[in-house]
Amino acid sequence: MNTNLLHILIAGFLFCTTSVTAQAAPIYDFDSAPIRFGEANVTVGFQFTANANLTINALGFYDHNQDGLTTSHDVGIFDTNGTLLNSTSVSSGTAGALDGKFRYAAVPSFTLTSGQSYIIAGLANGQDGYTYGNVGTTILGLTTNPAISISPLASLFLYAPSFSFPTDNYGYDLYPMVNFKFEDPSISSVPLPAAFPLLGIGLAGLGGMQRWFSKRRSII
């Protein structure tokens, strides 16, 4: 057993015990906001600016009581010219993964460019309603990840039977009905299930080396 092999085994052991992956994080959260039920289909959302290059991997829709959505809801992100960059449908019931107040559906990863503005929106209806309001008065406890900026009066809506690019503003800061998750390098986790098999191989190799060196010393 040579020194190079020993170094390789040790390096593999360290990799298994220190390997990390970035976790997905919601871009914002809030404590409470008014919600309105019983209206016709309306696409609601808001404009925001990316303060960093963001890799998006899930889109979410607000679940008022966190007990499941009555119907499915289309959610998407547009550029400011109205081009739909990516979208999905968050399933009815509890099929969408619940994180905080939102249920999420995965999307193929795509990137938002730092310094550019975008619109995130979703199709609301009378059954699940929609939230609305102004930050600090009717929308309480809003916390936003510094990776984006949301200006006052950023809310946008459009009454239409299907999911559409919203262009109207009623004077609200926000329709906090939609959310997205991005790969946040500041939040990491150790992928233990994947690491354990490699860790076992590394430990077995180190054990074998120890036995080899013990036999060699006994012969000498």
PDB file of C-alpha atoms in Angstrom:
ATOM      1  CA  MET A   1       0.000   0.000   0.000  1.00  0.00           C
ATOM      2  CA  ASN A   2       1.686   3.226  -1.126  1.00  0.00           C
ATOM      3  CA  THR A   3       1.440   6.762   0.228  1.00  0.00           C
ATOM      4  CA  ASN A   4      -0.540   8.031  -2.783  1.00  0.00           C
ATOM      5  CA  LEU A   5      -3.346   5.531  -2.132  1.00  0.00           C
ATOM      6  CA  LEU A   6      -3.427   6.586   1.502  1.00  0.00           C
ATOM      7  CA  HIS A   7      -3.871  10.209   0.447  1.00  0.00           C
ATOM      8  CA  ILE A   8      -6.694   9.275  -1.945  1.00  0.00           C
ATOM      9  CA  LEU A   9      -8.576   7.375   0.755  1.00  0.00           C
ATOM     10  CA  ILE A  10      -8.192  10.193   3.256  1.00  0.00           C
ATOM     11  CA  ALA A  11      -9.392  12.745   0.677  1.00  0.00           C
ATOM     12  CA  GLY A  12     -12.449  10.603  -0.084  1.00  0.00           C
ATOM     13  CA  PHE A  13     -13.222  10.334   3.622  1.00  0.00           C
ATOM     14  CA  LEU A  14     -13.048  14.123   4.038  1.00  0.00           C
ATOM     15  CA  PHE A  15     -15.250  14.653   0.975  1.00  0.00           C
ATOM     16  CA  CYS A  16     -17.930  12.337   2.351  1.00  0.00           C
ATOM     17  CA  THR A  17     -18.033  14.150   5.669  1.00  0.00           C
ATOM     18  CA  THR A  18     -17.973  17.715   4.302  1.00  0.00           C
ATOM     19  CA  SER A  19     -19.882  17.608   0.996  1.00  0.00           C
ATOM     20  CA  VAL A  20     -22.726  20.165   0.959  1.00  0.00           C
ATOM     21  CA  THR A  21     -25.460  21.220  -1.433  1.00  0.00           C
ATOM     22  CA  ALA A  22     -27.371  24.495  -1.745  1.00  0.00           C
ATOM     23  CA  GLN A  23     -30.959  24.333  -0.529  1.00  0.00           C
ATOM     24  CA  ALA A  24     -33.965  25.973  -2.134  1.00  0.00           C
ATOM     25  CA  ALA A  25     -35.313  28.974  -0.234  1.00  0.00           C
ATOM     26  CA  PRO A  26     -38.567  30.981  -0.681  1.00  0.00           C
ATOM     27  CA  ILE A  27     -37.919  34.527  -1.841  1.00  0.00           C
ATOM     28  CA  TYR A  28     -40.252  36.139   0.733  1.00  0.00           C
ATOM     29  CA  ASP A  29     -42.713  35.490   3.545  1.00  0.00           C
ATOM     30  CA  PHE A  30     -45.321  37.435   5.532  1.00  0.00           C
ATOM     31  CA  ASP A  31     -47.382  37.057   8.684  1.00  0.00           C
ATOM     32  CA  SER A  32     -50.853  38.146   7.534  1.00  0.00           C
ATOM     33  CA  ALA A  33     -52.770  39.964   4.806  1.00  0.00           C
ATOM     34  CA  PRO A  34     -56.442  40.474   3.856  1.00  0.00           C
ATOM     35  CA  ILE A  35     -57.903  37.871   1.520  1.00  0.00           C
ATOM     36  CA  ARG A  36     -60.861  38.254  -0.829  1.00  0.00           C
ATOM     37  CA  PHE A  37     -63.075  35.379  -1.967  1.00  0.00           C
ATOM     38  CA  GLY A  38     -65.896  35.061  -4.471  1.00  0.00           C
ATOM     39  CA  GLU A  39     -64.542  37.008  -7.452  1.00  0.00           C
ATOM     40  CA  ALA A  40     -64.016  35.903 -11.034  1.00  0.00           C
ATOM     41  CA  ASN A  41     -60.706  34.541 -12.275  1.00  0.00           C
ATOM     42  CA  VAL A  42     -57.948  37.134 -11.998  1.00  0.00           C
ATOM     43  CA  THR A  43     -54.220  36.885 -12.564  1.00  0.00           C
ATOM     44  CA  VAL A  44     -52.460  38.595  -9.664  1.00  0.00           C
ATOM     45  CA  GLY A  45     -48.807  39.151  -8.809  1.00  0.00           C
ATOM     46  CA  PHE A  46     -46.111  41.764  -8.527  1.00  0.00           C
ATOM     47  CA  GLN A  47     -42.981  43.119 -10.146  1.00  0.00           C
ATOM     48  CA  PHE A  48     -39.563  42.650  -8.559  1.00  0.00           C
ATOM     49  CA  THR A  49     -35.912  43.209  -9.409  1.00  0.00           C
ATOM     50  CA  ALA A  50     -33.279  40.502  -9.118  1.00  0.00           C
ATOM     51  CA  ASN A  51     -30.274  41.705  -7.116  1.00  0.00           C
ATOM     52  CA  ALA A  52     -28.247  38.615  -8.067  1.00  0.00           C
ATOM     53  CA  ASN A  53     -28.343  35.879 -10.672  1.00  0.00           C
ATOM     54  CA  LEU A  54     -31.053  33.557  -9.349  1.00  0.00           C
ATOM     55  CA  THR A  55     -31.564  29.918 -10.284  1.00  0.00           C
ATOM     56  CA  ILE A  56     -35.289  29.214  -9.870  1.00  0.00           C
ATOM     57  CA  ASN A  57     -36.452  25.635  -9.279  1.00  0.00           C
ATOM     58  CA  ALA A  58     -40.024  25.908  -7.903  1.00  0.00           C
ATOM     59  CA  LEU A  59     -43.071  28.178  -8.131  1.00  0.00           C
ATOM     60  CA  GLY A  60     -45.660  28.493  -5.381  1.00  0.00           C
ATOM     61  CA  PHE A  61     -49.246  29.580  -4.682  1.00  0.00           C
ATOM     62  CA  TYR A  62     -50.692  30.809  -1.385  1.00  0.00           C
ATOM     63  CA  ASP A  63     -52.646  28.280   0.708  1.00  0.00           C
ATOM     64  CA  HIS A  64     -54.698  30.438   3.092  1.00  0.00           C
ATOM     65  CA  ASN A  65     -55.229  27.858   5.845  1.00  0.00           C
ATOM     66  CA  GLN A  66     -52.352  25.561   4.856  1.00  0.00           C
ATOM     67  CA  ASP A  67     -54.903  22.752   4.494  1.00  0.00           C
ATOM     68  CA  GLY A  68     -54.902  22.337   0.727  1.00  0.00           C
ATOM     69  CA  LEU A  69     -56.003  24.265  -2.359  1.00  0.00           C
ATOM     70  CA  THR A  70     -59.541  23.959  -3.682  1.00  0.00           C
ATOM     71  CA  THR A  71     -58.404  24.019  -7.317  1.00  0.00           C
ATOM     72  CA  SER A  72     -55.124  23.989  -9.197  1.00  0.00           C
ATOM     73  CA  HIS A  73     -53.477  27.323 -10.020  1.00  0.00           C
ATOM     74  CA  ASP A  74     -51.187  28.361 -12.867  1.00  0.00           C
ATOM     75  CA  VAL A  75     -48.113  30.305 -11.736  1.00  0.00           C
ATOM     76  CA  GLY A  76     -45.383  31.824 -13.889  1.00  0.00           C
ATOM     77  CA  ILE A  77     -42.629  34.404 -14.206  1.00  0.00           C
ATOM     78  CA  PHE A  78     -42.630  36.952 -17.049  1.00  0.00           C
ATOM     79  CA  ASP A  79     -40.093  39.492 -18.200  1.00  0.00           C
ATOM     80  CA  THR A  80     -41.330  43.094 -18.302  1.00  0.00           C
ATOM     81  CA  ASN A  81     -42.208  42.752 -22.003  1.00  0.00           C
ATOM     82  CA  GLY A  82     -44.744  40.036 -21.175  1.00  0.00           C
ATOM     83  CA  THR A  83     -42.701  37.045 -22.337  1.00  0.00           C
ATOM     84  CA  LEU A  84     -43.459  34.029 -20.148  1.00  0.00           C
ATOM     85  CA  LEU A  85     -40.113  32.611 -19.008  1.00  0.00           C
ATOM     86  CA  ASN A  86     -41.389  29.579 -17.119  1.00  0.00           C
ATOM     87  CA  SER A  87     -44.629  28.372 -15.571  1.00  0.00           C
ATOM     88  CA  THR A  88     -46.288  25.455 -13.861  1.00  0.00           C
ATOM     89  CA  SER A  89     -49.554  24.452 -12.261  1.00  0.00           C
ATOM     90  CA  VAL A  90     -49.698  24.034  -8.494  1.00  0.00           C
ATOM     91  CA  SER A  91     -52.035  21.089  -7.928  1.00  0.00           C
ATOM     92  CA  SER A  92     -55.246  21.187  -5.929  1.00  0.00           C
ATOM     93  CA  GLY A  93     -55.464  19.618  -2.496  1.00  0.00           C
ATOM     94  CA  THR A  94     -52.233  18.944  -0.641  1.00  0.00           C
ATOM     95  CA  ALA A  95     -50.238  17.580  -3.588  1.00  0.00           C
ATOM     96  CA  GLY A  96     -48.071  20.704  -3.751  1.00  0.00           C
ATOM     97  CA  ALA A  97     -45.216  20.744  -1.237  1.00  0.00           C
ATOM     98  CA  LEU A  98     -46.128  23.094   1.626  1.00  0.00           C
ATOM     99  CA  ASP A  99     -43.430  25.506   2.809  1.00  0.00           C
ATOM    100  CA  GLY A 100     -44.718  28.223   5.112  1.00  0.00           C
ATOM    101  CA  LYS A 101     -47.958  29.565   3.643  1.00  0.00           C
ATOM    102  CA  PHE A 102     -47.282  28.459   0.074  1.00  0.00           C
ATOM    103  CA  ARG A 103     -47.600  25.223  -1.867  1.00  0.00           C
ATOM    104  CA  TYR A 104     -44.929  24.638  -4.501  1.00  0.00           C
ATOM    105  CA  ALA A 105     -44.502  22.742  -7.742  1.00  0.00           C
ATOM    106  CA  ALA A 106     -41.063  22.063  -9.185  1.00  0.00           C
ATOM    107  CA  VAL A 107     -40.017  23.561 -12.527  1.00  0.00           C
ATOM    108  CA  PRO A 108     -36.967  22.932 -14.711  1.00  0.00           C
ATOM    109  CA  SER A 109     -34.255  25.236 -13.362  1.00  0.00           C
ATOM    110  CA  PHE A 110     -33.942  28.600 -15.085  1.00  0.00           C
ATOM    111  CA  THR A 111     -31.975  31.742 -14.278  1.00  0.00           C
ATOM    112  CA  LEU A 112     -33.021  35.330 -13.627  1.00  0.00           C
ATOM    113  CA  THR A 113     -30.368  37.931 -14.398  1.00  0.00           C
ATOM    114  CA  SER A 114     -29.077  40.339 -11.786  1.00  0.00           C
ATOM    115  CA  GLY A 115     -30.303  43.891 -12.315  1.00  0.00           C
ATOM    116  CA  GLN A 116     -33.311  42.867 -14.430  1.00  0.00           C
ATOM    117  CA  SER A 117     -36.972  43.227 -13.430  1.00  0.00           C
ATOM    118  CA  TYR A 118     -39.565  40.460 -13.664  1.00  0.00           C
ATOM    119  CA  ILE A 119     -43.224  39.803 -12.875  1.00  0.00           C
ATOM    120  CA  ILE A 120     -44.363  36.745 -10.944  1.00  0.00           C
ATOM    121  CA  ALA A 121     -48.086  36.042 -11.173  1.00  0.00           C
ATOM    122  CA  GLY A 122     -50.695  33.364 -10.642  1.00  0.00           C
ATOM    123  CA  LEU A 123     -54.300  32.721 -11.587  1.00  0.00           C
ATOM    124  CA  ALA A 124     -56.585  33.222  -8.564  1.00  0.00           C
ATOM    125  CA  ASN A 125     -60.277  32.448  -8.337  1.00  0.00           C
ATOM    126  CA  GLY A 126     -63.213  32.912  -6.007  1.00  0.00           C
ATOM    127  CA  GLN A 127     -62.695  29.569  -4.290  1.00  0.00           C
ATOM    128  CA  ASP A 128     -59.147  30.068  -3.014  1.00  0.00           C
ATOM    129  CA  GLY A 129     -59.365  33.869  -3.144  1.00  0.00           C
ATOM    130  CA  TYR A 130     -56.456  36.288  -3.363  1.00  0.00           C
ATOM    131  CA  THR A 131     -54.465  38.333  -0.869  1.00  0.00           C
ATOM    132  CA  TYR A 132     -53.734  42.023  -1.337  1.00  0.00           C
ATOM    133  CA  GLY A 133     -52.666  45.156   0.482  1.00  0.00           C
ATOM    134  CA  ASN A 134     -49.928  47.566   1.454  1.00  0.00           C
ATOM    135  CA  VAL A 135     -46.788  46.694   3.360  1.00  0.00           C
ATOM    136  CA  GLY A 136     -46.848  47.705   7.041  1.00  0.00           C
ATOM    137  CA  THR A 137     -50.562  48.515   7.167  1.00  0.00           C
ATOM    138  CA  THR A 138     -52.554  45.584   5.770  1.00  0.00           C
ATOM    139  CA  ILE A 139     -49.677  43.262   4.808  1.00  0.00           C
ATOM    140  CA  LEU A 140     -47.897  42.559   8.081  1.00  0.00           C
ATOM    141  CA  GLY A 141     -44.532  40.999   8.810  1.00  0.00           C
ATOM    142  CA  LEU A 142     -43.245  40.979   5.236  1.00  0.00           C
ATOM    143  CA  THR A 143     -39.678  39.671   5.024  1.00  0.00           C
ATOM    144  CA  THR A 144     -37.894  39.641   1.680  1.00  0.00           C
ATOM    145  CA  ASN A 145     -34.674  37.879   0.769  1.00  0.00           C
ATOM    146  CA  PRO A 146     -32.031  40.488  -0.177  1.00  0.00           C
ATOM    147  CA  ALA A 147     -31.606  38.647  -3.484  1.00  0.00           C
ATOM    148  CA  ILE A 148     -34.617  40.646  -4.772  1.00  0.00           C
ATOM    149  CA  SER A 149     -36.118  44.113  -4.321  1.00  0.00           C
ATOM    150  CA  ILE A 150     -39.837  44.924  -4.372  1.00  0.00           C
ATOM    151  CA  SER A 151     -40.747  48.587  -4.857  1.00  0.00           C
ATOM    152  CA  PRO A 152     -43.945  50.198  -3.471  1.00  0.00           C
ATOM    153  CA  LEU A 153     -47.049  49.792  -5.665  1.00  0.00           C
ATOM    154  CA  ALA A 154     -45.495  46.752  -7.345  1.00  0.00           C
ATOM    155  CA  SER A 155     -48.790  44.830  -7.520  1.00  0.00           C
ATOM    156  CA  LEU A 156     -50.247  43.883 -10.902  1.00  0.00           C
ATOM    157  CA  PHE A 157     -53.496  42.175 -11.894  1.00  0.00           C
ATOM    158  CA  LEU A 158     -55.656  41.351 -14.888  1.00  0.00           C
ATOM    159  CA  TYR A 159     -59.197  39.964 -14.965  1.00  0.00           C
ATOM    160  CA  ALA A 160     -59.260  37.174 -17.553  1.00  0.00           C
ATOM    161  CA  PRO A 161     -60.636  33.614 -17.682  1.00  0.00           C
ATOM    162  CA  SER A 162     -57.153  32.107 -18.051  1.00  0.00           C
ATOM    163  CA  PHE A 163     -53.624  32.800 -16.803  1.00  0.00           C
ATOM    164  CA  SER A 164     -52.421  36.045 -18.399  1.00  0.00           C
ATOM    165  CA  PHE A 165     -49.718  38.704 -18.238  1.00  0.00           C
ATOM    166  CA  PRO A 166     -50.973  41.203 -15.593  1.00  0.00           C
ATOM    167  CA  THR A 167     -50.780  44.889 -16.536  1.00  0.00           C
ATOM    168  CA  ASP A 168     -53.169  46.777 -14.204  1.00  0.00           C
ATOM    169  CA  ASN A 169     -52.460  48.338 -10.810  1.00  0.00           C
ATOM    170  CA  TYR A 170     -55.119  49.235  -8.252  1.00  0.00           C
ATOM    171  CA  GLY A 171     -52.783  51.020  -5.842  1.00  0.00           C
ATOM    172  CA  TYR A 172     -51.687  48.097  -3.690  1.00  0.00           C
ATOM    173  CA  ASP A 173     -48.068  47.334  -2.932  1.00  0.00           C
ATOM    174  CA  LEU A 174     -48.429  43.617  -3.331  1.00  0.00           C
ATOM    175  CA  TYR A 175     -50.635  40.655  -4.167  1.00  0.00           C
ATOM    176  CA  PRO A 176     -48.718  38.128  -2.052  1.00  0.00           C
ATOM    177  CA  MET A 177     -50.392  35.132  -3.716  1.00  0.00           C
ATOM    178  CA  VAL A 178     -47.385  33.725  -5.535  1.00  0.00           C
ATOM    179  CA  ASN A 179     -43.843  32.853  -4.576  1.00  0.00           C
ATOM    180  CA  PHE A 180     -40.778  31.109  -5.917  1.00  0.00           C
ATOM    181  CA  LYS A 181     -37.829  29.159  -4.589  1.00  0.00           C
ATOM    182  CA  PHE A 182     -34.260  29.628  -5.686  1.00  0.00           C
ATOM    183  CA  GLU A 183     -31.000  27.841  -5.008  1.00  0.00           C
ATOM    184  CA  ASP A 184     -29.594  29.828  -2.088  1.00  0.00           C
ATOM    185  CA  PRO A 185     -25.855  29.182  -1.566  1.00  0.00           C
ATOM    186  CA  SER A 186     -26.075  30.744   1.911  1.00  0.00           C
ATOM    187  CA  ILE A 187     -28.225  27.774   3.041  1.00  0.00           C
ATOM    188  CA  SER A 188     -26.545  24.396   2.692  1.00  0.00           C
ATOM    189  CA  SER A 189     -27.064  20.845   3.858  1.00  0.00           C
ATOM    190  CA  VAL A 190     -24.919  17.727   4.109  1.00  0.00           C
ATOM    191  CA  PRO A 191     -26.295  15.025   1.771  1.00  0.00           C
ATOM    192  CA  LEU A 192     -25.938  12.252   4.357  1.00  0.00           C
ATOM    193  CA  PRO A 193     -27.735   9.414   2.489  1.00  0.00           C
ATOM    194  CA  ALA A 194     -25.392   9.809  -0.480  1.00  0.00           C
ATOM    195  CA  ALA A 195     -22.338  10.204   1.732  1.00  0.00           C
ATOM    196  CA  PHE A 196     -22.798   7.102   3.876  1.00  0.00           C
ATOM    197  CA  PRO A 197     -21.908   4.493   1.191  1.00  0.00           C
ATOM    198  CA  LEU A 198     -18.753   6.382   0.246  1.00  0.00           C
ATOM    199  CA  LEU A 199     -17.935   6.870   3.898  1.00  0.00           C
ATOM    200  CA  GLY A 200     -18.208   3.110   4.442  1.00  0.00           C
ATOM    201  CA  ILE A 201     -15.845   2.418   1.535  1.00  0.00           C
ATOM    202  CA  GLY A 202     -13.370   4.941   2.889  1.00  0.00           C
ATOM    203  CA  LEU A 203     -13.458   3.475   6.395  1.00  0.00           C
ATOM    204  CA  ALA A 204     -13.081  -0.067   5.042  1.00  0.00           C
ATOM    205  CA  GLY A 205     -10.057   1.029   3.061  1.00  0.00           C
ATOM    206  CA  LEU A 206      -8.483   2.707   6.050  1.00  0.00           C
ATOM    207  CA  GLY A 207      -9.146  -0.410   8.142  1.00  0.00           C
ATOM    208  CA  GLY A 208      -7.464  -2.580   5.529  1.00  0.00           C
ATOM    209  CA  MET A 209      -4.450  -0.294   5.485  1.00  0.00           C
ATOM    210  CA  GLN A 210      -4.173  -0.449   9.245  1.00  0.00           C
ATOM    211  CA  ARG A 211      -4.135  -4.280   9.133  1.00  0.00           C
ATOM    212  CA  TRP A 212      -1.542  -4.248   6.336  1.00  0.00           C
ATOM    213  CA  PHE A 213       0.778  -1.977   8.293  1.00  0.00           C
ATOM    214  CA  SER A 214       0.295  -4.093  11.441  1.00  0.00           C
ATOM    215  CA  LYS A 215       1.299  -7.290   9.576  1.00  0.00           C
ATOM    216  CA  ARG A 216       4.290  -5.569   8.055  1.00  0.00           C
ATOM    217  CA  ARG A 217       5.541  -4.377  11.432  1.00  0.00           C
ATOM    218  CA  SER A 218       5.177  -7.925  12.851  1.00  0.00           C
ATOM    219  CA  ILE A 219       7.270  -9.355   9.991  1.00  0.00           C
ATOM    220  CA  ILE A 220       9.978  -6.716  10.421  1.00  0.00           C
TER     221      ILE A 220
END
